Coordinates of C-alpha atoms in Angstrom, one line a residue:
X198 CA 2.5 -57.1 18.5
X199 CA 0.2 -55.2 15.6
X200 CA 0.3 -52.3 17.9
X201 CA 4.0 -52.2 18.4
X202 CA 4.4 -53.1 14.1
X203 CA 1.5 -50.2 13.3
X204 CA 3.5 -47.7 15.7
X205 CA 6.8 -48.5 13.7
X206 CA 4.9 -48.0 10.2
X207 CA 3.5 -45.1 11.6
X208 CA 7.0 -44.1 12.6
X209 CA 9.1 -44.7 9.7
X210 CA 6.1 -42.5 7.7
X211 CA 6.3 -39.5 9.6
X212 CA 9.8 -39.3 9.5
X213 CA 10.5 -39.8 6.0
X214 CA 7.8 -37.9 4.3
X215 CA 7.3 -37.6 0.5
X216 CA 8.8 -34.6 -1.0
X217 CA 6.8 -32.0 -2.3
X218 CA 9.0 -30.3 -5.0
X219 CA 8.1 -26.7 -6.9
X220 CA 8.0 -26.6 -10.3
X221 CA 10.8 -24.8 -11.9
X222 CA 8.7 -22.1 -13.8
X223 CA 6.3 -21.2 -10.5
X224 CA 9.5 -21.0 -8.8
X225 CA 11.4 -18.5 -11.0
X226 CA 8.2 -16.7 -11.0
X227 CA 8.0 -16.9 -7.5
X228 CA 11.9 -15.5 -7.0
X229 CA 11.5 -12.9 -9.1
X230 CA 8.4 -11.3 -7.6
X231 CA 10.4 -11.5 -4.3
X232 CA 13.7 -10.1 -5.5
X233 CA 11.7 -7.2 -7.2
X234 CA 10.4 -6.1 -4.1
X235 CA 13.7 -6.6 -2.1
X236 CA 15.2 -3.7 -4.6
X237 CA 11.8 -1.6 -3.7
X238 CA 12.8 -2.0 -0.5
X239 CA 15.6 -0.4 -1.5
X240 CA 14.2 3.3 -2.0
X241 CA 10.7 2.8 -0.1
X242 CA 9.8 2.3 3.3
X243 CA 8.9 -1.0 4.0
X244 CA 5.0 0.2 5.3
X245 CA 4.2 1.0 1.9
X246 CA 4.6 -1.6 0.2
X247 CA 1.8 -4.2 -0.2
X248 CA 2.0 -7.3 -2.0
X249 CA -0.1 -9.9 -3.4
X250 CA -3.1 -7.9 -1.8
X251 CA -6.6 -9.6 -2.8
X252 CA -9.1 -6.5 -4.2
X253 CA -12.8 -7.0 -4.1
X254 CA -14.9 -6.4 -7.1
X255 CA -17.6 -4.4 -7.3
X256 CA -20.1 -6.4 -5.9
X257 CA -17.3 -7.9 -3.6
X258 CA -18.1 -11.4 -4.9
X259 CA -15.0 -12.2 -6.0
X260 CA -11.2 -11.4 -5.3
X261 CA -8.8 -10.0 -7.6
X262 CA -4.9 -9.9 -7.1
X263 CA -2.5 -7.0 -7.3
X264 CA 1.2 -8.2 -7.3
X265 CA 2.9 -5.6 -5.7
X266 CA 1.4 -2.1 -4.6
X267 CA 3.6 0.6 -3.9
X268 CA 2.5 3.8 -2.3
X269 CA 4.2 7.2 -2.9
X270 CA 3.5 10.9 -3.1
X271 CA 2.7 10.4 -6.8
X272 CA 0.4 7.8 -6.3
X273 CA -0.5 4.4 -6.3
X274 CA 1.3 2.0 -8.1
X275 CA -0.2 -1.4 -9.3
X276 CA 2.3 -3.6 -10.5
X277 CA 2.1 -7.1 -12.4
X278 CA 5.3 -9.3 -12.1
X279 CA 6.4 -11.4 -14.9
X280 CA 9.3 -13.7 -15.0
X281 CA 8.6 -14.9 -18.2
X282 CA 11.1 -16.5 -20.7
X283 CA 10.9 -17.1 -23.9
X284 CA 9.5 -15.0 -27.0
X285 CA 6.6 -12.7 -26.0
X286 CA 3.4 -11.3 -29.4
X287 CA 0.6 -9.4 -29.3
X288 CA -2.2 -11.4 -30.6
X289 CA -4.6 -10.5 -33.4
X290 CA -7.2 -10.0 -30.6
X291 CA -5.0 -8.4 -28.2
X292 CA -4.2 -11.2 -26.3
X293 CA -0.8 -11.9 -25.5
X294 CA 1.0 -14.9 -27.3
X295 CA 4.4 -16.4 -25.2
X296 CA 6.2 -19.2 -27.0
X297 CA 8.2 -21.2 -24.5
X298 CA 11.7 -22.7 -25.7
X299 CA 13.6 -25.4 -24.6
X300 CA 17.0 -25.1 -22.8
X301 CA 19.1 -24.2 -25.9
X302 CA 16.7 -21.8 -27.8
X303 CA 15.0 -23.6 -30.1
X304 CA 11.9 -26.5 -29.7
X305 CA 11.7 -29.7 -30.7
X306 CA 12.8 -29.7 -34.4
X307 CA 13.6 -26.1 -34.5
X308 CA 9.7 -25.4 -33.3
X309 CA 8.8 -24.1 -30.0
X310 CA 8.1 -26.2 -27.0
X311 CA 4.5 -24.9 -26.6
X312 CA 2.3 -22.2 -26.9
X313 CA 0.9 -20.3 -23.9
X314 CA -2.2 -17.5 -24.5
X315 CA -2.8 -15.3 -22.0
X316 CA -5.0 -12.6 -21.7
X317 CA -3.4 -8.7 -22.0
X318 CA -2.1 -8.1 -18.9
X319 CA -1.9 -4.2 -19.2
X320 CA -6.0 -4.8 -19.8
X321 CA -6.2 -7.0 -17.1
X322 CA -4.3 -5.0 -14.8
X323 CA -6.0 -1.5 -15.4
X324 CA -9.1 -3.4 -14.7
X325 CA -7.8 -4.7 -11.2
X326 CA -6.2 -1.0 -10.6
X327 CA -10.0 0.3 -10.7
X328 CA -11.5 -1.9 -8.6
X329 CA -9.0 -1.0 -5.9
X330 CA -9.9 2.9 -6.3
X331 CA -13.7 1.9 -6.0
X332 CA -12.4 -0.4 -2.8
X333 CA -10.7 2.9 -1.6
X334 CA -14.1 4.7 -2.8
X335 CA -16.4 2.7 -0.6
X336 CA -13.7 3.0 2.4
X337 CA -14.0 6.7 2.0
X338 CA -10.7 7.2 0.9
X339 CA -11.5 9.3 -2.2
X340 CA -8.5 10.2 -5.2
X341 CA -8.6 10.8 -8.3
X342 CA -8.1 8.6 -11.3
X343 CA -5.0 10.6 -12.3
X344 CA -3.2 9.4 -8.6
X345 CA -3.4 5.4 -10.0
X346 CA -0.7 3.7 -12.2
X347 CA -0.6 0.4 -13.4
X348 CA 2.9 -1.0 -14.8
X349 CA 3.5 -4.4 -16.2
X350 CA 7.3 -5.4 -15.2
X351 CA 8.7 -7.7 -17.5
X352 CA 12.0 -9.0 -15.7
X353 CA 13.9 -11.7 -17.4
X354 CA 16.6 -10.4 -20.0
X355 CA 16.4 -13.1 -22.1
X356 CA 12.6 -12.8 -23.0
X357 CA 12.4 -11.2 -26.4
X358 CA 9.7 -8.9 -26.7
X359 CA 7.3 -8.1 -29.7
X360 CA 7.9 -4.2 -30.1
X361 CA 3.9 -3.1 -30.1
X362 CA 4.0 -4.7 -26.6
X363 CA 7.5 -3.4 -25.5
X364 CA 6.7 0.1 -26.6
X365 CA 3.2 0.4 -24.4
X366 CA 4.1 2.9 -21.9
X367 CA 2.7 0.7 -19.3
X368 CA 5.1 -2.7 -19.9
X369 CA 8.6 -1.9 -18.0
X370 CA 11.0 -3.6 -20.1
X371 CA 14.1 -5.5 -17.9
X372 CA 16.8 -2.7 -19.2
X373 CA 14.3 -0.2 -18.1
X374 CA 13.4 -1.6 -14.2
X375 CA 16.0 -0.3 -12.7
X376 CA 15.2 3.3 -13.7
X377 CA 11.7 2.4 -12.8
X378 CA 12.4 1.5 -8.9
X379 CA 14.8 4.5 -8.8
X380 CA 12.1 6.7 -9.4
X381 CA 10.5 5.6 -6.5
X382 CA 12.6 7.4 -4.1
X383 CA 12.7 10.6 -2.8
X384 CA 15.3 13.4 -2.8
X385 CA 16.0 15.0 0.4
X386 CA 15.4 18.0 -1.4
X387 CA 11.8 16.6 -2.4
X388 CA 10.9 15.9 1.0
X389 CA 11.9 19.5 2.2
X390 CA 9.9 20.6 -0.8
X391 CA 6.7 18.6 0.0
X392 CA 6.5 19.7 3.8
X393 CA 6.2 23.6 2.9
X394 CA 4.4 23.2 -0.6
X395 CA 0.9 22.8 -0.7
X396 CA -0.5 19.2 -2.8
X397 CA -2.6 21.7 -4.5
X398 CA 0.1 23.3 -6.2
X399 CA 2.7 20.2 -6.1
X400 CA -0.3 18.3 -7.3
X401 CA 1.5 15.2 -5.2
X402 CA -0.4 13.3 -2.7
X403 CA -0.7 15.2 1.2
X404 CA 1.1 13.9 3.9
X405 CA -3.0 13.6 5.4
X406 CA -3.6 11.5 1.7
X407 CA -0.9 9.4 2.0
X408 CA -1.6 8.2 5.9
X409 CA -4.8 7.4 5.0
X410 CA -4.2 5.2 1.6
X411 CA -1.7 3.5 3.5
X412 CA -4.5 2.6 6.3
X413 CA -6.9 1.5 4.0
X414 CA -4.3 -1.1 1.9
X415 CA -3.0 -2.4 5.3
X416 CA -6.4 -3.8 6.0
X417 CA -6.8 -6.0 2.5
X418 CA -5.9 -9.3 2.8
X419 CA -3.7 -11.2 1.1
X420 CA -3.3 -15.0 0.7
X421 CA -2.6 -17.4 2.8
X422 CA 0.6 -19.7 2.2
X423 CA 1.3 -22.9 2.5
X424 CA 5.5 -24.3 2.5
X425 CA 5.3 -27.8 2.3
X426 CA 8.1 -30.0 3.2
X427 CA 10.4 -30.4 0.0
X428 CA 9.8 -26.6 -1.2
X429 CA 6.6 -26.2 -2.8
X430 CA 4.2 -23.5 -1.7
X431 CA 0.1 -23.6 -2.2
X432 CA -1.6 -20.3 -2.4
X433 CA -5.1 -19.6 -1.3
X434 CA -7.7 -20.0 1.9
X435 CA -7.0 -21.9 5.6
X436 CA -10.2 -23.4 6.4
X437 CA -10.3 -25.5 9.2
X438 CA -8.1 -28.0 11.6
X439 CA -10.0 -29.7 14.1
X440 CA -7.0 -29.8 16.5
X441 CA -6.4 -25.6 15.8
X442 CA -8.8 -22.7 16.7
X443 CA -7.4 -19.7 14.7
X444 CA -8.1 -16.3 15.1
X445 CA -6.7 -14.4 12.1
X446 CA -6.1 -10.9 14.0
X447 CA -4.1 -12.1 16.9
X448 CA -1.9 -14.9 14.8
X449 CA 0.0 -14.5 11.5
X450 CA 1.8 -17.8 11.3
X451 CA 1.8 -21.4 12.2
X452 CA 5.2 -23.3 12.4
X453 CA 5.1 -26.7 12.4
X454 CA 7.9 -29.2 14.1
X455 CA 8.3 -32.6 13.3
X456 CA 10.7 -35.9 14.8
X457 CA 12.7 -36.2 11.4
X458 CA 14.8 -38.2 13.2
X459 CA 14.1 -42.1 12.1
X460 CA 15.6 -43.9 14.8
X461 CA 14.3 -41.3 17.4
X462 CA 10.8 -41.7 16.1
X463 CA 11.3 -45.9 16.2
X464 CA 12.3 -46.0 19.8
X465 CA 9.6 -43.1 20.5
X466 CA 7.3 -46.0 18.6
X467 CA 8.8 -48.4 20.9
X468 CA 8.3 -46.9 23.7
X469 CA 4.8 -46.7 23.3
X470 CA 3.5 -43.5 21.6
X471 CA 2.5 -42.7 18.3
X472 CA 4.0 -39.7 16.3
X473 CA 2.7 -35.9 16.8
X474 CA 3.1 -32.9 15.4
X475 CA 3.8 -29.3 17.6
X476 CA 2.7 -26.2 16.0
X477 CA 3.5 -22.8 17.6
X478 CA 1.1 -20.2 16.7
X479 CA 3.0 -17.0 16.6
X480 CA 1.6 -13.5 17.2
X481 CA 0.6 -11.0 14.7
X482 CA 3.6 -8.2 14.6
X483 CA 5.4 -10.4 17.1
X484 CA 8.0 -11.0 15.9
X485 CA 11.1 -8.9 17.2
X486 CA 15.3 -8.9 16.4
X487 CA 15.7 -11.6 18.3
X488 CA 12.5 -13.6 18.7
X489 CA 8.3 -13.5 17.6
X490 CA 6.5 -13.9 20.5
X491 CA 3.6 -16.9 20.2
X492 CA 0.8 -17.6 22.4
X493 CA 1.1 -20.9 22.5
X494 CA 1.9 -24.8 21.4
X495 CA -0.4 -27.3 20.2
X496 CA 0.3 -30.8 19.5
X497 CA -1.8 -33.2 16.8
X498 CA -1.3 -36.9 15.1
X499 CA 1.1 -36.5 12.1
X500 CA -1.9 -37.7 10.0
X501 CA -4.0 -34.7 11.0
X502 CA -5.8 -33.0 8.0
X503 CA -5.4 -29.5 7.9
X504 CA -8.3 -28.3 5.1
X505 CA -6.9 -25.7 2.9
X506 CA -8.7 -24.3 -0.4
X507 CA -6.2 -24.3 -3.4
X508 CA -6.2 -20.8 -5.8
X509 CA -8.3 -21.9 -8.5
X510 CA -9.1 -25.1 -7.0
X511 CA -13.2 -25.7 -6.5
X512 CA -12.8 -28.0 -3.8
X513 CA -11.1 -27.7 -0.5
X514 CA -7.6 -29.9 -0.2
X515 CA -6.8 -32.0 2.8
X516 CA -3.1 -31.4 3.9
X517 CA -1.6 -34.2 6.4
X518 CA 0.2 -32.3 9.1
X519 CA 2.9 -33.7 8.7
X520 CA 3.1 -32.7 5.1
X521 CA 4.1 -29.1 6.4
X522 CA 6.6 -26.8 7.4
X523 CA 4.8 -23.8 8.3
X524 CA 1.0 -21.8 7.3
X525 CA 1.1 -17.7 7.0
X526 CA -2.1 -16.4 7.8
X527 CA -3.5 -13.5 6.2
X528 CA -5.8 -10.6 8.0

């Protein structure tokens, strides 16, 4: 009788897990990156464009990420993503200062809501544009300083903008991003132009250039991602599952399938067996119009941990299976 009353706990547990919500500011940041992209996409080829790539320093100690790389015959673009809201000053120390509001403009008792310092992000990102020329240095993929842009894209309308940060010639205010991803493409003419003009006299990247930047980004990793059930998604490193041997360069993404069902999962219970979870690992650049090819299915107990290390997190997290919807594996 314990048996059959731990099965139907175990039962009623795996098909009605917690939900795991997204906070509403990681969320809009989240969105925004993704819809900036999609109007990339728009004017650029989908192979070059690289996103949330992870750049070794120089002593390749430590990761550093890029938002969104995009790759054209002018050069490389590095470009930071920021959905903010609110009101947005340059600090005496160059930092930058964002005051949150509340819902209707103004704090509590006309004040703002809170006050978020962050460091300058054109700095910042200028660093993080270097270390990925010195990555492409050491990968023998040399350009020149002068082929390497970094742009800070500051997307929501409604974030008012001190002018000695809305004036630096790297920050792409919102009325000016559409103008910005236009100038991405390239004119029929251009291309005509390109093919019978030397990039000695264009000064514009070579076709040669070009095919061998792109090689070099496509092999930097990225993160790996996490969608839990409910909608929240953890950034960072897959570690381990005892159940799951991974290998990274054949499989880009594990789906997991669950028995939401409650009274399936009781007479499953009742029946005698406890509640598992399948996860189909799916190729790497499998995935056709119709279908992504996988090589193969693995069942676990719902309660298997999956360890996964957290961005920013010092300690590794341990996921229960059935806490998760799907992992996407970086190279």
């Amino acid at each position: 009788m314990f048996r059959i009353s731990n099965r139907l706990v175990q039962a009623h547990e795996a098909s009605s897990p917690r939900e795991h919500l997204e906070e509403d500011h990681v969320r809009a940041g989240r969105d925004g990156e993704t819809s900036f992209v999609q109007r990339i996409r728009k004017h650029v080829s989908d192979r070059d464009i690289f996103s949330d790539l992870r750049v070794p320093d120089e002593f390749q100690t430590r990761k550093h990420e890029i938002d969104v790389v995009v790759l054209t015959a002018h050069g490389v673009y590095c470009i930071e993503v920021k959905n903010w809201s609110g009101e947005l000053e340059r600090g005496q120390d160059g930092s930058w200062i964002q005051k949150r509001l509340s819902a209707n403009g103004k704090g509590r008792n006309g004040t703002v809501d809170y006050v978020i310092q962050h460091h300058n992000v054109v700095a910042e990102l200028k660093v993080r544009t270097n270390l990925l020329r010195n990555h492409m240095l050491r990968a023998g993929c040399g350009l020149k300083q002068t082929y390497f842009h970094s742009r800070v894209v500051l997307l929501n309308p409604h974030l008012r903008v001190e002018d000695g940060i809305a004036s630096d010639l790297e920050v792409i205010m919102y009325d000016k991003c559409e103008e910005f991803i236009a100038s991405f493409q390239q004119t029929y003419l251009g291309m005509i132009t390109d093919a019978i003009s030397p990039a000695l006299i264009t000064g514009q990247l070579s076709y040669a250039q070009i095919d061998q930047v792109r090689n070099v980004l496509k092999t930097i990793g990225t993160w790996d991602v996490v969608d839990l059930y409910g909608g929240k998604r953890l950034i960072g490193d897959f570690k381990s599952c005892k159940q799951v041997t991974v290998n990274r360069k054949e499989t880009e993404l594990l789906e997991f399938s669950h028995q939401r069902n409650g009274y399936v999962s009781t007479m499953w219970a009742l029946l005698g067996y406890t509640p598992q979870v399948s996860v189909t690992l799916y190729d790497r650049g499998g995935a056709g119009w119709l279908w992504h090819s996988s090589s193969g299915v693995i069942n676990m107990p719902y309660n298997a941990e999956i360890v996964f290390r957290i961005c920013g997190e010092e300690a590794d997290a341990k996921i229960p299976a059935n806490d998760i919807d799907r992992i996407t594996l970086s190279i």
